[in-house]
């Protein structure tokens, strides 16, 4: 942690300090480790330089500070004079970054440590490069190198390492990340934003897919807790998960690769492999970095009705490319593109909660295919007083999800396939941001970020519930006879449609944002920020099918509308550097999420009726934290307390069958809790222990009545909101001769929760993960070899559950979603280049 000190004004003192500085300076320190010289030292007389040289020639140099596990090599794609603080130009986790500059006197008088320290981490979550421990907010940064060592392949492998964050999904909706108990329902937009750099992948509502990039060749993954509305708008109501890719490195040729083979207990086995290449195209001004991977996640659920073993295999392919151009000291250009396709062969649902990985309720497979393509073009100009950044992005997403839902209406072990849910949709999203970022200046008491943001998403989403009966070409005949009302009752293949909703909507956001920080004295900083926004969300929802005809008297039935809103999301914080080892902060921030036109419909078997629109919801976060370091920065203890007040949360209300749903605003929610983390670097080389605990009590603040008429009083626990989560990790990295041996042991726990009000309990499980690796840098051709065991104890934890509303409990079908059983992975990886 940093503390600002004033320079001495006494000339003799300055001369003594300069002598001490030169005596203490390491002879072979890197550019990052050398203390900055004062103007007097740079422009001194020749006689003084000779005196200093004579003094240094008789002085033994001190060893530079070392860190045991470097996270990444700093290779900013900007000028050497001023690193780019934007997320598209210096999104790297850097090793042993010096804290914000102190005066030359302090640096000279403090000798460098003689042993390893916990390394500092720089992030760009605030759209400028800052030490993560100096930011008054809860941010966890996981390095790409660490995630690769763990063999991480998806979001589930990442969020389990961050207490207070969990992941859940069902067979008929994308996965959703929850932070501090503020969970979103299926069919609504996520309360947690997912970002690739600064580009948001969130859907306004009715989500098509969730961003799940392979973490291979990522610089870092940042998890931001609490509202991020000031800088990221409506896409991050209560936090964000931000994937930061490794940037092109100028003047360097590099190849890195990996291949791993995973075998799952009671499941299948399959390989995954990938490679990344960094190509210097022209001197030190043009470079291209390309990554591609092909992943097969083995299945482990057996469908005994078909029958077919290990049906829930996932096939995933993807690539990304980053082209960096540095034409001059002032200009930087970065073009990023990424593509990914994911095919789930069959939904991974079991029909029991006894840990048996089988289902007998589905006579058809339920495949799911999603894909996305994104492009981002960033231009940065570094001036003397500020950086100007233009960031332009485009994203296309598409998905097709078929789900056999017969058991939801016919009960357990249905004799025939009767009914299904089919989700199809695609979207186009454009974003443009212009921002100014102040240049870091240790002599200035001010720093700031300001900008303008425009965003538009066109989304087309269709839910069809057809009967498993084909009467083709009846629909074609009816259409040819111009009997349009009747033809809307049949699918293209001739299956009778029970119900269908087709949404065609457009969401827009226009915003001005800014964040201003002022340093008061030597140790206090006050920051004020906010986002002034205007949103519009609307279009039409075309409802059709036999059910709609019977209920509304016509098919199709069209619902149209638009929600226009404007508001201000403020943010304020105070940071107090009590001393060099203790920092305290307080934070107040607000987030928001857009409303829109109703995408569902009302069933006649429930007492509630669906509104034509649903409103935006807002969230206030109050947070205070304490960050400390002891034992010469080998022990860190951090404590954070928070209270979240969520108003008018958007909620998806299903009928008893679960086939018809609608979105509405309900009641309110509060979450109170805290985070505690401890990190200790042992005196023994390369041995590190970290542990973190998160507690969140998330409950309703008003009586809540569901669409089916069930009433839940104030104080009812909010769905998907576990109270306790923990993560502990013991890691080591030690040279033995020419070999390096490393590994880790991780223990995580997740408290229990319910997926819906009154639902079956889920979560409530623990996991043990182990890894052991060996490598030899003397033989560049020899890969690093790692053996990884995830879920060592073969825990059968539940991530979600669904029970159909059939009145007779004995007949009601149940769906359970399990975490991956024990998985054994052999991983080979290597790196070549300059």
GROMACS .gro file of C-alpha atoms in nm, residues 467-811:
model
  345
  467UNK     CA    1  -4.641  -3.136  -2.933
  468UNK     CA    2  -4.433  -3.433  -3.045
  469UNK     CA    3  -4.671  -3.501  -3.334
  470UNK     CA    4  -4.610  -3.417  -3.699
  471UNK     CA    5  -4.905  -3.350  -3.927
  472UNK     CA    6  -4.710  -3.204  -4.220
  473UNK     CA    7  -4.789  -3.075  -4.469
  474UNK     CA    8  -5.103  -2.942  -4.295
  475UNK     CA    9  -4.939  -2.613  -4.190
  476UNK     CA   10  -4.822  -2.551  -4.548
  477UNK     CA   11  -5.168  -2.621  -4.685
  478UNK     CA   12  -5.332  -2.385  -4.437
  479UNK     CA   13  -5.084  -2.115  -4.519
  480UNK     CA   14  -5.142  -2.163  -4.893
  481UNK     CA   15  -5.517  -2.124  -4.835
  482UNK     CA   16  -5.445  -1.793  -4.657
  483UNK     CA   17  -5.574  -1.933  -4.331
  484UNK     CA   18  -5.305  -1.746  -4.138
  485UNK     CA   19  -5.475  -1.767  -3.796
  486UNK     CA   20  -5.482  -2.144  -3.826
  487UNK     CA   21  -5.133  -2.179  -3.974
  488UNK     CA   22  -4.991  -2.000  -3.668
  489UNK     CA   23  -5.101  -2.302  -3.466
  490UNK     CA   24  -4.846  -2.531  -3.633
  491UNK     CA   25  -4.468  -2.536  -3.653
  492UNK     CA   26  -4.274  -2.551  -3.980
  493UNK     CA   27  -4.258  -2.931  -3.946
  494UNK     CA   28  -4.632  -2.954  -3.885
  495UNK     CA   29  -4.625  -3.008  -3.510
  496UNK     CA   30  -4.919  -2.848  -3.326
  497UNK     CA   31  -4.795  -2.552  -3.118
  498UNK     CA   32  -4.925  -2.539  -2.764
  499UNK     CA   33  -4.781  -2.192  -2.708
  500UNK     CA   34  -4.522  -1.971  -2.873
  501UNK     CA   35  -4.377  -1.631  -2.781
  502UNK     CA   36  -4.160  -1.442  -3.030
  503UNK     CA   37  -3.993  -1.126  -2.899
  504UNK     CA   38  -3.836  -0.867  -3.128
  505UNK     CA   39  -3.694  -0.591  -2.912
  506UNK     CA   40  -3.435  -0.316  -2.915
  507UNK     CA   41  -3.253  -0.180  -2.611
  508UNK     CA   42  -3.058   0.148  -2.616
  509UNK     CA   43  -2.840   0.321  -2.360
  510UNK     CA   44  -2.678   0.666  -2.384
  511UNK     CA   45  -2.466   0.782  -2.093
  512UNK     CA   46  -2.215   1.036  -1.962
  513UNK     CA   47  -1.984   0.907  -1.692
  514UNK     CA   48  -1.697   1.027  -1.481
  515UNK     CA   49  -1.486   0.948  -1.177
  516UNK     CA   50  -1.277   1.213  -0.999
  517UNK     CA   51  -1.025   1.145  -0.720
  518UNK     CA   52  -0.867   1.410  -0.497
  519UNK     CA   53  -0.580   1.345  -0.257
  520UNK     CA   54  -0.603   1.532   0.072
  521UNK     CA   55  -0.274   1.565   0.253
  522UNK     CA   56  -0.044   1.269   0.269
  523UNK     CA   57  -0.284   0.984   0.332
  524UNK     CA   58  -0.648   1.048   0.240
  525UNK     CA   59  -0.818   1.023  -0.098
  526UNK     CA   60  -1.178   1.112  -0.177
  527UNK     CA   61  -1.343   0.998  -0.501
  528UNK     CA   62  -1.675   1.102  -0.652
  529UNK     CA   63  -1.824   0.956  -0.966
  530UNK     CA   64  -2.146   0.892  -1.145
  531UNK     CA   65  -2.324   0.793  -1.462
  532UNK     CA   66  -2.602   1.003  -1.611
  533UNK     CA   67  -2.797   0.770  -1.838
  534UNK     CA   68  -3.100   0.742  -2.060
  535UNK     CA   69  -3.237   0.405  -2.170
  536UNK     CA   70  -3.516   0.280  -2.391
  537UNK     CA   71  -3.632  -0.078  -2.429
  538UNK     CA   72  -3.923  -0.196  -2.637
  539UNK     CA   73  -4.065  -0.375  -2.937
  540UNK     CA   74  -4.323  -0.648  -2.971
  541UNK     CA   75  -4.402  -0.993  -2.838
  542UNK     CA   76  -4.607  -1.208  -3.076
  543UNK     CA   77  -4.792  -1.484  -2.890
  544UNK     CA   78  -4.950  -1.776  -3.077
  545UNK     CA   79  -5.055  -2.137  -3.041
  546UNK     CA   80  -5.358  -2.337  -2.932
  547UNK     CA   81  -5.326  -2.216  -2.574
  548UNK     CA   82  -5.316  -1.848  -2.677
  549UNK     CA   83  -5.613  -1.894  -2.912
  550UNK     CA   84  -5.819  -2.040  -2.629
  551UNK     CA   85  -5.714  -1.776  -2.378
  552UNK     CA   86  -5.700  -1.457  -2.588
  553UNK     CA   87  -5.952  -1.547  -2.858
  554UNK     CA   88  -5.702  -1.495  -3.137
  555UNK     CA   89  -5.372  -1.631  -3.261
  556UNK     CA   90  -5.139  -1.461  -3.307
  557UNK     CA   91  -5.187  -1.212  -3.023
  558UNK     CA   92  -4.945  -0.914  -3.027
  559UNK     CA   93  -4.817  -0.728  -2.723
  560UNK     CA   94  -4.633  -0.401  -2.796
  561UNK     CA   95  -4.473  -0.146  -2.570
  562UNK     CA   96  -4.165   0.050  -2.471
  563UNK     CA   97  -3.999   0.152  -2.147
  564UNK     CA   98  -3.806   0.481  -2.144
  565UNK     CA   99  -3.611   0.570  -1.835
  566UNK     CA  100  -3.340   0.811  -1.728
  567UNK     CA  101  -3.145   0.834  -1.409
  568UNK     CA  102  -2.817   0.887  -1.231
  569UNK     CA  103  -2.597   0.619  -1.074
  570UNK     CA  104  -2.364   0.785  -0.821
  571UNK     CA  105  -2.052   0.652  -0.657
  572UNK     CA  106  -1.848   0.792  -0.367
  573UNK     CA  107  -1.552   0.655  -0.174
  574UNK     CA  108  -1.294   0.758   0.081
  575UNK     CA  109  -0.955   0.591   0.124
  576UNK     CA  110  -0.729   0.638   0.424
  577UNK     CA  111  -0.370   0.513   0.414
  578UNK     CA  112  -0.331   0.483   0.791
  579UNK     CA  113   0.032   0.392   0.735
  580UNK     CA  114   0.231   0.200   0.476
  581UNK     CA  115   0.084  -0.129   0.592
  582UNK     CA  116  -0.280  -0.047   0.671
  583UNK     CA  117  -0.549   0.096   0.443
  584UNK     CA  118  -0.915   0.160   0.525
  585UNK     CA  119  -1.190   0.259   0.283
  586UNK     CA  120  -1.560   0.328   0.259
  587UNK     CA  121  -1.773   0.301  -0.055
  588UNK     CA  122  -2.127   0.385  -0.163
  589UNK     CA  123  -2.238   0.294  -0.516
  590UNK     CA  124  -2.551   0.233  -0.719
  591UNK     CA  125  -2.632  -0.004  -1.004
  592UNK     CA  126  -2.928  -0.041  -1.240
  593UNK     CA  127  -3.074  -0.288  -1.490
  594UNK     CA  128  -3.308  -0.195  -1.777
  595UNK     CA  129  -3.672  -0.297  -1.798
  596UNK     CA  130  -3.865  -0.379  -2.112
  597UNK     CA  131  -4.159  -0.532  -2.289
  598UNK     CA  132  -4.307  -0.852  -2.153
  599UNK     CA  133  -4.151  -1.155  -2.324
  600UNK     CA  134  -4.369  -1.419  -2.156
  601UNK     CA  135  -4.741  -1.475  -2.109
  602UNK     CA  136  -4.995  -1.556  -1.842
  603UNK     CA  137  -5.144  -1.897  -1.784
  604UNK     CA  138  -5.512  -1.921  -1.697
  605UNK     CA  139  -5.433  -2.165  -1.419
  606UNK     CA  140  -5.262  -1.900  -1.205
  607UNK     CA  141  -5.432  -1.609  -1.030
  608UNK     CA  142  -5.185  -1.342  -1.149
  609UNK     CA  143  -5.184  -1.173  -1.486
  610UNK     CA  144  -4.868  -1.066  -1.660
  611UNK     CA  145  -4.802  -0.693  -1.706
  612UNK     CA  146  -4.728  -0.567  -2.057
  613UNK     CA  147  -4.395  -0.428  -1.940
  614UNK     CA  148  -4.156  -0.471  -1.649
  615UNK     CA  149  -3.956  -0.185  -1.498
  616UNK     CA  150  -3.586  -0.143  -1.433
  617UNK     CA  151  -3.452  -0.241  -1.094
  618UNK     CA  152  -3.188  -0.058  -0.892
  619UNK     CA  153  -2.940  -0.155  -0.624
  620UNK     CA  154  -2.746   0.041  -0.359
  621UNK     CA  155  -2.425  -0.099  -0.213
  622UNK     CA  156  -2.269   0.026   0.114
  623UNK     CA  157  -1.924  -0.114   0.183
  624UNK     CA  158  -1.629  -0.064   0.418
  625UNK     CA  159  -1.299  -0.243   0.411
  626UNK     CA  160  -0.964  -0.279   0.585
  627UNK     CA  161  -0.647  -0.400   0.410
  628UNK     CA  162  -0.338  -0.482   0.609
  629UNK     CA  163   0.004  -0.632   0.556
  630UNK     CA  164   0.250  -0.751   0.818
  631UNK     CA  165   0.585  -0.927   0.855
  632UNK     CA  166   0.750  -0.724   0.580
  633UNK     CA  167   0.465  -0.789   0.334
  634UNK     CA  168   0.457  -1.166   0.376
  635UNK     CA  169   0.123  -1.167   0.559
  636UNK     CA  170  -0.192  -0.992   0.441
  637UNK     CA  171  -0.525  -0.982   0.623
  638UNK     CA  172  -0.821  -0.809   0.455
  639UNK     CA  173  -1.171  -0.756   0.591
  640UNK     CA  174  -1.477  -0.617   0.410
  641UNK     CA  175  -1.831  -0.556   0.532
  642UNK     CA  176  -2.125  -0.471   0.305
  643UNK     CA  177  -2.497  -0.407   0.288
  644UNK     CA  178  -2.692  -0.429  -0.039
  645UNK     CA  179  -3.039  -0.281  -0.086
  646UNK     CA  180  -3.213  -0.412  -0.401
  647UNK     CA  181  -3.535  -0.239  -0.504
  648UNK     CA  182  -3.800  -0.378  -0.743
  649UNK     CA  183  -3.602  -0.689  -0.842
  650UNK     CA  184  -3.708  -0.844  -1.172
  651UNK     CA  185  -3.849  -1.191  -1.116
  652UNK     CA  186  -3.959  -1.465  -1.354
  653UNK     CA  187  -4.295  -1.608  -1.248
  654UNK     CA  188  -4.383  -1.959  -1.379
  655UNK     CA  189  -4.715  -2.137  -1.366
  656UNK     CA  190  -4.746  -2.478  -1.205
  657UNK     CA  191  -4.628  -2.662  -1.516
  658UNK     CA  192  -4.328  -2.439  -1.574
  659UNK     CA  193  -4.420  -2.407  -1.943
  660UNK     CA  194  -4.556  -2.051  -1.939
  661UNK     CA  195  -4.376  -1.771  -1.760
  662UNK     CA  196  -4.363  -1.392  -1.739
  663UNK     CA  197  -4.138  -1.125  -1.588
  664UNK     CA  198  -4.254  -0.882  -1.320
  665UNK     CA  199  -4.109  -0.656  -1.050
  666UNK     CA  200  -4.150  -0.781  -0.696
  667UNK     CA  201  -4.086  -0.651  -0.344
  668UNK     CA  202  -3.733  -0.586  -0.232
  669UNK     CA  203  -3.420  -0.766  -0.112
  670UNK     CA  204  -3.140  -0.690   0.131
  671UNK     CA  205  -2.806  -0.863   0.164
  672UNK     CA  206  -2.574  -0.812   0.462
  673UNK     CA  207  -2.241  -0.978   0.512
  674UNK     CA  208  -1.867  -0.963   0.489
  675UNK     CA  209  -1.551  -1.109   0.336
  676UNK     CA  210  -1.232  -1.209   0.516
  677UNK     CA  211  -0.914  -1.314   0.338
  678UNK     CA  212  -0.570  -1.411   0.466
  679UNK     CA  213  -0.260  -1.459   0.255
  680UNK     CA  214   0.074  -1.580   0.395
  681UNK     CA  215   0.406  -1.635   0.220
  682UNK     CA  216   0.609  -1.882   0.425
  683UNK     CA  217   0.983  -1.836   0.483
  684UNK     CA  218   1.036  -2.158   0.291
  685UNK     CA  219   1.092  -2.081  -0.073
  686UNK     CA  220   0.780  -2.086  -0.289
  687UNK     CA  221   0.527  -2.192  -0.023
  688UNK     CA  222   0.208  -1.982  -0.006
  689UNK     CA  223  -0.120  -2.021   0.184
  690UNK     CA  224  -0.438  -1.825   0.113
  691UNK     CA  225  -0.784  -1.856   0.259
  692UNK     CA  226  -1.101  -1.653   0.213
  693UNK     CA  227  -1.443  -1.665   0.376
  694UNK     CA  228  -1.760  -1.493   0.258
  695UNK     CA  229  -2.089  -1.454   0.445
  696UNK     CA  230  -2.408  -1.305   0.297
  697UNK     CA  231  -2.754  -1.309   0.451
  698UNK     CA  232  -2.986  -1.227   0.159
  699UNK     CA  233  -3.356  -1.198   0.243
  700UNK     CA  234  -3.676  -1.035   0.122
  701UNK     CA  235  -3.781  -0.697   0.268
  702UNK     CA  236  -4.150  -0.724   0.173
  703UNK     CA  237  -4.406  -1.001   0.173
  704UNK     CA  238  -4.375  -1.183  -0.156
  705UNK     CA  239  -4.660  -1.357  -0.341
  706UNK     CA  240  -4.569  -1.584  -0.631
  707UNK     CA  241  -4.772  -1.617  -0.948
  708UNK     CA  242  -4.924  -1.938  -0.816
  709UNK     CA  243  -5.050  -1.763  -0.501
  710UNK     CA  244  -4.790  -1.885  -0.251
  711UNK     CA  245  -4.697  -1.618   0.005
  712UNK     CA  246  -4.348  -1.578   0.152
  713UNK     CA  247  -4.308  -1.331   0.439
  714UNK     CA  248  -4.045  -1.067   0.505
  715UNK     CA  249  -3.714  -1.230   0.592
  716UNK     CA  250  -3.748  -1.523   0.350
  717UNK     CA  251  -3.410  -1.625   0.207
  718UNK     CA  252  -3.371  -1.519  -0.155
  719UNK     CA  253  -3.320  -1.804  -0.407
  720UNK     CA  254  -2.967  -1.909  -0.505
  721UNK     CA  255  -2.818  -1.713  -0.214
  722UNK     CA  256  -2.598  -1.934   0.008
  723UNK     CA  257  -2.489  -1.776   0.336
  724UNK     CA  258  -2.139  -1.922   0.360
  725UNK     CA  259  -1.862  -1.979   0.107
  726UNK     CA  260  -1.493  -2.052   0.163
  727UNK     CA  261  -1.184  -2.115  -0.046
  728UNK     CA  262  -0.842  -2.220   0.087
  729UNK     CA  263  -0.532  -2.288  -0.117
  730UNK     CA  264  -0.182  -2.413  -0.034
  731UNK     CA  265   0.064  -2.378  -0.323
  732UNK     CA  266   0.435  -2.430  -0.371
  733UNK     CA  267   0.696  -2.389  -0.642
  734UNK     CA  268   1.049  -2.509  -0.573
  735UNK     CA  269   1.360  -2.577  -0.785
  736UNK     CA  270   1.530  -2.913  -0.738
  737UNK     CA  271   1.848  -2.911  -0.942
  738UNK     CA  272   1.755  -2.832  -1.302
  739UNK     CA  273   1.393  -2.923  -1.232
  740UNK     CA  274   1.110  -2.717  -1.093
  741UNK     CA  275   0.840  -2.892  -0.892
  742UNK     CA  276   0.514  -2.719  -0.808
  743UNK     CA  277   0.160  -2.786  -0.706
  744UNK     CA  278  -0.142  -2.681  -0.506
  745UNK     CA  279  -0.419  -2.814  -0.285
  746UNK     CA  280  -0.750  -2.626  -0.287
  747UNK     CA  281  -1.047  -2.676  -0.055
  748UNK     CA  282  -1.373  -2.492  -0.131
  749UNK     CA  283  -1.712  -2.501   0.039
  750UNK     CA  284  -2.051  -2.367  -0.066
  751UNK     CA  285  -2.345  -2.331   0.172
  752UNK     CA  286  -2.694  -2.454   0.089
  753UNK     CA  287  -2.964  -2.250  -0.090
  754UNK     CA  288  -3.292  -2.298  -0.275
  755UNK     CA  289  -3.325  -2.248  -0.654
  756UNK     CA  290  -3.677  -2.098  -0.622
  757UNK     CA  291  -3.899  -2.001  -0.329
  758UNK     CA  292  -3.998  -2.319  -0.151
  759UNK     CA  293  -3.782  -2.532  -0.378
  760UNK     CA  294  -3.553  -2.827  -0.315
  761UNK     CA  295  -3.225  -2.734  -0.145
  762UNK     CA  296  -2.919  -2.714  -0.368
  763UNK     CA  297  -2.550  -2.629  -0.322
  764UNK     CA  298  -2.430  -2.731   0.026
  765UNK     CA  299  -2.120  -2.915  -0.094
  766UNK     CA  300  -1.741  -2.904  -0.071
  767UNK     CA  301  -1.461  -2.974  -0.316
  768UNK     CA  302  -1.096  -3.074  -0.294
  769UNK     CA  303  -0.869  -3.011  -0.596
  770UNK     CA  304  -0.504  -3.115  -0.627
  771UNK     CA  305  -0.229  -3.047  -0.881
  772UNK     CA  306   0.135  -3.154  -0.916
  773UNK     CA  307   0.365  -3.034  -1.196
  774UNK     CA  308   0.728  -3.076  -1.302
  775UNK     CA  309   0.928  -2.884  -1.562
  776UNK     CA  310   1.286  -2.832  -1.675
  777UNK     CA  311   1.388  -2.503  -1.833
  778UNK     CA  312   1.718  -2.651  -1.951
  779UNK     CA  313   1.536  -2.853  -2.216
  780UNK     CA  314   1.309  -2.625  -2.414
  781UNK     CA  315   1.157  -2.919  -2.600
  782UNK     CA  316   1.050  -3.087  -2.277
  783UNK     CA  317   0.693  -2.988  -2.182
  784UNK     CA  318   0.573  -2.913  -1.836
  785UNK     CA  319   0.385  -3.216  -1.708
  786UNK     CA  320   0.097  -3.172  -1.465
  787UNK     CA  321  -0.139  -3.416  -1.299
  788UNK     CA  322  -0.466  -3.255  -1.183
  789UNK     CA  323  -0.744  -3.408  -0.974
  790UNK     CA  324  -1.064  -3.205  -0.940
  791UNK     CA  325  -1.332  -3.303  -0.686
  792UNK     CA  326  -1.102  -3.555  -0.524
  793UNK     CA  327  -1.370  -3.683  -0.286
  794UNK     CA  328  -1.623  -3.727  -0.570
  795UNK     CA  329  -1.875  -3.495  -0.409
  796UNK     CA  330  -2.221  -3.512  -0.568
  797UNK     CA  331  -2.311  -3.146  -0.522
  798UNK     CA  332  -2.627  -2.998  -0.675
  799UNK     CA  333  -2.612  -2.670  -0.867
  800UNK     CA  334  -2.985  -2.650  -0.943
  801UNK     CA  335  -3.313  -2.842  -0.913
  802UNK     CA  336  -3.663  -2.825  -1.057
  803UNK     CA  337  -3.984  -2.998  -0.950
  804UNK     CA  338  -4.290  -2.995  -1.176
  805UNK     CA  339  -4.615  -2.861  -1.035
  806UNK     CA  340  -4.816  -3.181  -1.075
  807UNK     CA  341  -5.047  -3.199  -0.770
  808UNK     CA  342  -4.960  -3.560  -0.685
  809UNK     CA  343  -4.607  -3.558  -0.534
  810UNK     CA  344  -4.553  -3.922  -0.630
  811UNK     CA  345  -4.598  -3.831  -0.999
   0.00000   0.00000   0.00000
